[in-house]
mmCIF file of C-alpha atoms in Angstrom:
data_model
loop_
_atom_site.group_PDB
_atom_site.id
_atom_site.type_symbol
_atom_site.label_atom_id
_atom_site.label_comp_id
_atom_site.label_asym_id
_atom_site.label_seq_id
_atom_site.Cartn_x
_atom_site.Cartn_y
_atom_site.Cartn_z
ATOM 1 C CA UNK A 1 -13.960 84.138 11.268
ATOM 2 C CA UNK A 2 -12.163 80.812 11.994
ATOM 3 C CA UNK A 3 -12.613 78.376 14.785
ATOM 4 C CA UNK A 4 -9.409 76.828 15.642
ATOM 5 C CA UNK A 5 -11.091 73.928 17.560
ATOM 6 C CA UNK A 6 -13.831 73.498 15.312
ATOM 7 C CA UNK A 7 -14.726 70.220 13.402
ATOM 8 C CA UNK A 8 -16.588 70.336 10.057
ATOM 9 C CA UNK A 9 -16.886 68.086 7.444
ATOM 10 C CA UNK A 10 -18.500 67.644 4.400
ATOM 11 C CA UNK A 11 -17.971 64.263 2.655
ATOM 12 C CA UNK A 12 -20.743 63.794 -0.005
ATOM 13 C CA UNK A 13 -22.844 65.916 -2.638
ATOM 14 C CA UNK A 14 -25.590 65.719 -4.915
ATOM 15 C CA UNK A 15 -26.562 67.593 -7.795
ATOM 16 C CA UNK A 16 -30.140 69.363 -7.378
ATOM 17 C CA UNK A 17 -31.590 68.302 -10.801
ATOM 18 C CA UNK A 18 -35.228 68.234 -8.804
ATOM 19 C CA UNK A 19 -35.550 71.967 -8.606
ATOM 20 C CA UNK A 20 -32.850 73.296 -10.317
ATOM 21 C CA UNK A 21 -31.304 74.794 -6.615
ATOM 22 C CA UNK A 22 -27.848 73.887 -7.402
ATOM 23 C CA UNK A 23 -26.083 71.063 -5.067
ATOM 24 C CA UNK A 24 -26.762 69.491 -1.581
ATOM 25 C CA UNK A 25 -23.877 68.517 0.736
ATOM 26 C CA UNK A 26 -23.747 66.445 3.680
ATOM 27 C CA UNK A 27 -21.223 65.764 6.462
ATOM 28 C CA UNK A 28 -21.185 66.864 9.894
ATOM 29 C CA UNK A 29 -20.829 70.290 11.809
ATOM 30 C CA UNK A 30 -19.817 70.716 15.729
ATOM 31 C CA UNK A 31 -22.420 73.358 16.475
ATOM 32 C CA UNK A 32 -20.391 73.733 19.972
ATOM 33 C CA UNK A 33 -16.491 74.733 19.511
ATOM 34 C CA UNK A 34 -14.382 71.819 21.372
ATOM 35 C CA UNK A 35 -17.084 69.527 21.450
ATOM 36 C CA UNK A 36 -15.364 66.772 18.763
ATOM 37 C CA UNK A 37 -17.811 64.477 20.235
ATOM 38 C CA UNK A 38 -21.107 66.432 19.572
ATOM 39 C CA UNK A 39 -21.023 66.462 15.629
ATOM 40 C CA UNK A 40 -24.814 66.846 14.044
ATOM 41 C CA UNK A 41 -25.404 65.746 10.870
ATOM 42 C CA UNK A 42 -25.781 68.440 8.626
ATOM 43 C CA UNK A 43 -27.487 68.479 5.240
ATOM 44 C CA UNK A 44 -27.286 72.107 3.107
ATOM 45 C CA UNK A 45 -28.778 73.021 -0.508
ATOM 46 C CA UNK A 46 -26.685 75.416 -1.915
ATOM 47 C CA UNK A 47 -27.538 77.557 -4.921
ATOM 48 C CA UNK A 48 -24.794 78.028 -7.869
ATOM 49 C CA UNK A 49 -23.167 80.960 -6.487
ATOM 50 C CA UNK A 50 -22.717 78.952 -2.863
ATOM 51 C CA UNK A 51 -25.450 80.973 -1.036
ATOM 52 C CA UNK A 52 -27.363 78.837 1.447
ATOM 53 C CA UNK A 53 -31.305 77.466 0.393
ATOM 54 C CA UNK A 54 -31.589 75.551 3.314
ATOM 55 C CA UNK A 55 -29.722 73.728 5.581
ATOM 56 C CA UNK A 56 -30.869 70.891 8.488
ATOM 57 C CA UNK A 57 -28.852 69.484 11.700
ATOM 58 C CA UNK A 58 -30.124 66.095 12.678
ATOM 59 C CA UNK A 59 -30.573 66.830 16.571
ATOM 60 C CA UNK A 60 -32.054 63.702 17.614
ATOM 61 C CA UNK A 61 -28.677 61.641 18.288
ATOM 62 C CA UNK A 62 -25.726 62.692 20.578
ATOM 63 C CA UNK A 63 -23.753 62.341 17.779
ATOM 64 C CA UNK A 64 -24.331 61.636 13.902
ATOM 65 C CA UNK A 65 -22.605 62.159 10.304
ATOM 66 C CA UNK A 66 -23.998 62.103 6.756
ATOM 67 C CA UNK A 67 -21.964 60.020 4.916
ATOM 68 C CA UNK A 68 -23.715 60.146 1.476
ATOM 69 C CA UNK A 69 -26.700 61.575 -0.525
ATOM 70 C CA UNK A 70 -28.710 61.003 -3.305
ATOM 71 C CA UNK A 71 -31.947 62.254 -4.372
ATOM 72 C CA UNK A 72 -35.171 59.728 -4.959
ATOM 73 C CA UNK A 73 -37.373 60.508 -8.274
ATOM 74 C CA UNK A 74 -39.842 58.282 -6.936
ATOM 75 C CA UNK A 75 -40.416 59.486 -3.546
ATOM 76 C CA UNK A 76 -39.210 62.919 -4.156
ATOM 77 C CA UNK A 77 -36.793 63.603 -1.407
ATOM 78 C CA UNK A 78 -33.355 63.273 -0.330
ATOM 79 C CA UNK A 79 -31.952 60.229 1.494
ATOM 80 C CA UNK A 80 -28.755 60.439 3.395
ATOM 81 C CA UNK A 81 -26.726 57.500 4.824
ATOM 82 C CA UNK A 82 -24.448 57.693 7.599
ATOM 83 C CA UNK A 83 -24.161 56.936 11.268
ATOM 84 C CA UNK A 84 -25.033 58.290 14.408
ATOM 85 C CA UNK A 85 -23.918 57.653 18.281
ATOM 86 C CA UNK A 86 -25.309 57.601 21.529
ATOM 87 C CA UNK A 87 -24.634 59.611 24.343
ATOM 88 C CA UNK A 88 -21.464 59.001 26.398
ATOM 89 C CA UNK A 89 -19.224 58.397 23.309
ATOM 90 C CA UNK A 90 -16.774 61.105 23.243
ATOM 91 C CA UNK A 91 -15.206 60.466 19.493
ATOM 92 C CA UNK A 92 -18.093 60.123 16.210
ATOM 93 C CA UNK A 93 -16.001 57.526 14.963
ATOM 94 C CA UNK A 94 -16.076 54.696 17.972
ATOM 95 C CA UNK A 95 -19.181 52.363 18.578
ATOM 96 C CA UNK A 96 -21.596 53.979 16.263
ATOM 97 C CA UNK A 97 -24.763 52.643 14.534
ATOM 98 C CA UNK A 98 -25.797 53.400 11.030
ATOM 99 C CA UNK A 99 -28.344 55.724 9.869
ATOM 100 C CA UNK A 100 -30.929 56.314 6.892
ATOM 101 C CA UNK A 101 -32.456 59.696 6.801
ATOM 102 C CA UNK A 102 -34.903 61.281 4.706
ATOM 103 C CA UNK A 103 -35.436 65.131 4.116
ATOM 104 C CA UNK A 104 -37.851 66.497 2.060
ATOM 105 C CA UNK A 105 -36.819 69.135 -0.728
ATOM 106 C CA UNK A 106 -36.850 71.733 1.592
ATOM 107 C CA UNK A 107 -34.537 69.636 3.886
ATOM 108 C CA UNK A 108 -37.197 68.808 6.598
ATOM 109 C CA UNK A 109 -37.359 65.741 8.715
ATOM 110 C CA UNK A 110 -39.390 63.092 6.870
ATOM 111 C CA UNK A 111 -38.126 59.672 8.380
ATOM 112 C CA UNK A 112 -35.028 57.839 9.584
ATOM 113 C CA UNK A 113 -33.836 54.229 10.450
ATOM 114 C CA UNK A 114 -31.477 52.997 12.306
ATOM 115 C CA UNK A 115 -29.921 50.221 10.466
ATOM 116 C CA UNK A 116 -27.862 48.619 12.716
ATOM 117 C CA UNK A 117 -28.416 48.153 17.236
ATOM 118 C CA UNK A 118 -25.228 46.956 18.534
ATOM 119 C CA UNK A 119 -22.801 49.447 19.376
ATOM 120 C CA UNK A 120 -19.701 47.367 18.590
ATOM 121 C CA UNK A 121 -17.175 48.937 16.556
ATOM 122 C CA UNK A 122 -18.157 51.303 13.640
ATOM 123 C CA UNK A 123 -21.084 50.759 11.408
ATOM 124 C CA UNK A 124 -21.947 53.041 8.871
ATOM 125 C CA UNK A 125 -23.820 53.565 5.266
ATOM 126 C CA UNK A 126 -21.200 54.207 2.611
ATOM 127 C CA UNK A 127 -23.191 53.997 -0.446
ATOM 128 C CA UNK A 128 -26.803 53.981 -1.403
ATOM 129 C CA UNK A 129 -28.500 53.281 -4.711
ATOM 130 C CA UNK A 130 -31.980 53.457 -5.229
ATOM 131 C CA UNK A 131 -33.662 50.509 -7.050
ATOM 132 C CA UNK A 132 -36.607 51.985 -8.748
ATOM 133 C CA UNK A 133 -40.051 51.076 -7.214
ATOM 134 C CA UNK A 134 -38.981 49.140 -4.687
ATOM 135 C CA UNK A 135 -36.762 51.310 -2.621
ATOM 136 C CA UNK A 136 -32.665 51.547 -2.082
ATOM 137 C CA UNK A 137 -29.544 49.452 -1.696
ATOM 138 C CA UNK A 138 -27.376 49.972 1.142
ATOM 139 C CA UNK A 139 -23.640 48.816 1.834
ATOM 140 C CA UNK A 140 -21.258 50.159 4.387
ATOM 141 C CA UNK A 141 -19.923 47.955 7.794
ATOM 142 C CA UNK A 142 -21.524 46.721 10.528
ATOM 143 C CA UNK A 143 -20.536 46.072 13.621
ATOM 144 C CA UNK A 144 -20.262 42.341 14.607
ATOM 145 C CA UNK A 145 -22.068 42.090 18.401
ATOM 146 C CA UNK A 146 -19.666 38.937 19.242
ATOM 147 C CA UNK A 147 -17.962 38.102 16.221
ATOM 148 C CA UNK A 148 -19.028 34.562 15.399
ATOM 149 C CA UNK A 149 -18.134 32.309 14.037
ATOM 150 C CA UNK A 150 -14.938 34.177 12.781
ATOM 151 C CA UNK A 151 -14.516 36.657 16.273
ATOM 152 C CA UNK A 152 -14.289 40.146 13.425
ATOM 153 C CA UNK A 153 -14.872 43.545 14.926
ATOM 154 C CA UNK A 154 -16.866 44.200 11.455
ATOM 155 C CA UNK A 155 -18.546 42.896 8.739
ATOM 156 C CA UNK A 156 -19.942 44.093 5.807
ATOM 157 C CA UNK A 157 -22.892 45.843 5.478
ATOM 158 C CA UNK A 158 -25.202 45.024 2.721
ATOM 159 C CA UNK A 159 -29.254 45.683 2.598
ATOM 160 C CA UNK A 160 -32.456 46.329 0.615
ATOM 161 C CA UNK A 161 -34.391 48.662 2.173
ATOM 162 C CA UNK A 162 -38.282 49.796 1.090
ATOM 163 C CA UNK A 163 -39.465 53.051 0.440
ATOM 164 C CA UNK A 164 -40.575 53.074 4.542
ATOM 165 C CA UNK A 165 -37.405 52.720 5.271
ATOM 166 C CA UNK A 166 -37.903 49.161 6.299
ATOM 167 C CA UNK A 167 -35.216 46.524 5.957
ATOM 168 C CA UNK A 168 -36.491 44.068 3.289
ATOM 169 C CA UNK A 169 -33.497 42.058 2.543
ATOM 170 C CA UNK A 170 -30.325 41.790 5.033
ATOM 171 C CA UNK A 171 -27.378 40.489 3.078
ATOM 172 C CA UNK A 172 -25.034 41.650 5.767
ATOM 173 C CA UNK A 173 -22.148 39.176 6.368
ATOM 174 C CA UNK A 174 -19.401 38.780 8.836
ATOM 175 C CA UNK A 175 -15.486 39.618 7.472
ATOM 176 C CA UNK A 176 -13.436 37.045 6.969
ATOM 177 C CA UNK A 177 -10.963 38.632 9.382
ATOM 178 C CA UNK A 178 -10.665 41.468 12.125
ATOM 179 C CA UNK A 179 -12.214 44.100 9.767
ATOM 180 C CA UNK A 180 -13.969 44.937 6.079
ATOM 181 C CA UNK A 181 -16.733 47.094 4.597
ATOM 182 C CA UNK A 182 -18.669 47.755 1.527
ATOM 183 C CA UNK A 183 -17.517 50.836 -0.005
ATOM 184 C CA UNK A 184 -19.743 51.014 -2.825
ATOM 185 C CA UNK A 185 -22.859 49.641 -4.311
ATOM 186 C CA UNK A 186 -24.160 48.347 -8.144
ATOM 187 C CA UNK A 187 -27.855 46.942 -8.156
ATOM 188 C CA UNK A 188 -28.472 45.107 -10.910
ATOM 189 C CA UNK A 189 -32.442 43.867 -11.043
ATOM 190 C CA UNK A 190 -32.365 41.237 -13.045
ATOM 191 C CA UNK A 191 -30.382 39.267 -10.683
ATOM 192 C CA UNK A 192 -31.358 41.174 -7.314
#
């Protein structure tokens, strides 16, 4: 059956090398048919032959989107970067903060930040690496609050983040003009 009005998306995937269940895919769904502005994060394991594991909606935001996904050795779970927005914003892709979410192998709820507070423009995770042992890189945009000193809309988004999800290192900078992000991340520890 196909919904006309319907708005689903899925813009990253991971290969399951944990367990051997195939490939897990994020994006977003609309669980409500001409609700654009309701998407839900949605994060699916899907075996080989496309039949479902397990699948999660992140229902504690309004509005929200995985972005990316990769799968920690270490801590033995999935972490998924993206963005999420607050009630009252009627398109996913205006004023939203970014996310870091992590699901468990069967795709439960283990523990989120929100990365960035002000609801200026878009911020959102694009990449993620992890750095072993001492948690992941992040890099995406970020919305400037009042765009000093050089009055952007965005900046780049650039972080270290610990295993609790806890912002060690913000390397986040302002764009040189009205807009730029990080698109993708290398972490190299010998220089960190």
């Amino acid at each position: 059956m196909c919904i006309r009005d319907r708005d689903d998306r899925a813009l990253d995937l991971a290969i399951d090398t944990a367990t051997n269940n195939g490939i897990v895919v994020t994006g977003y769904i609309t669980p409500n048919p001409g609700s654009p502005g309701q998407t839900k994060m949605y994060v699916v394991n899907l075996d080989m032959g496309g039949n479902i594991i397990a699948d999660r909606q992140l229902t504690n935001f309004s509005a929200s989107a995985g972005t990316n996904v990769i799968y920690s050795w270490i801590t033995r779970t999935w972490t998924v970067g993206g963005f999420y927005a607050d009630l009252g914003n009627t398109v996913p892709l205006v004023d939203n903060e970014a996310i870091l979410v992590e699901f468990d192998l069967g795709l439960n709820l283990v523990n989120y930040c929100q990365i960035s507070t002000a609801e200026i423009t878009h911020s959102s995770i694009n990449d993620i690496v992890e750095i072993p042992g001492d948690g992941y890189f992040i890099t995406g945009t970020v919305g400037i609050p009042w765009g000093f000193p050089n009055y952007a809309l965005q900046g780049v988004l650039a972080a270290k983040i610990d295993y609790a999800y806890t912002t060690v290192t913000n390397l986040s900078f302002e764009s040189t003009n009205s807009r730029h992000q990080g698109v993708s991340a290398v972490y190299e520890a010998s220089t960190d």
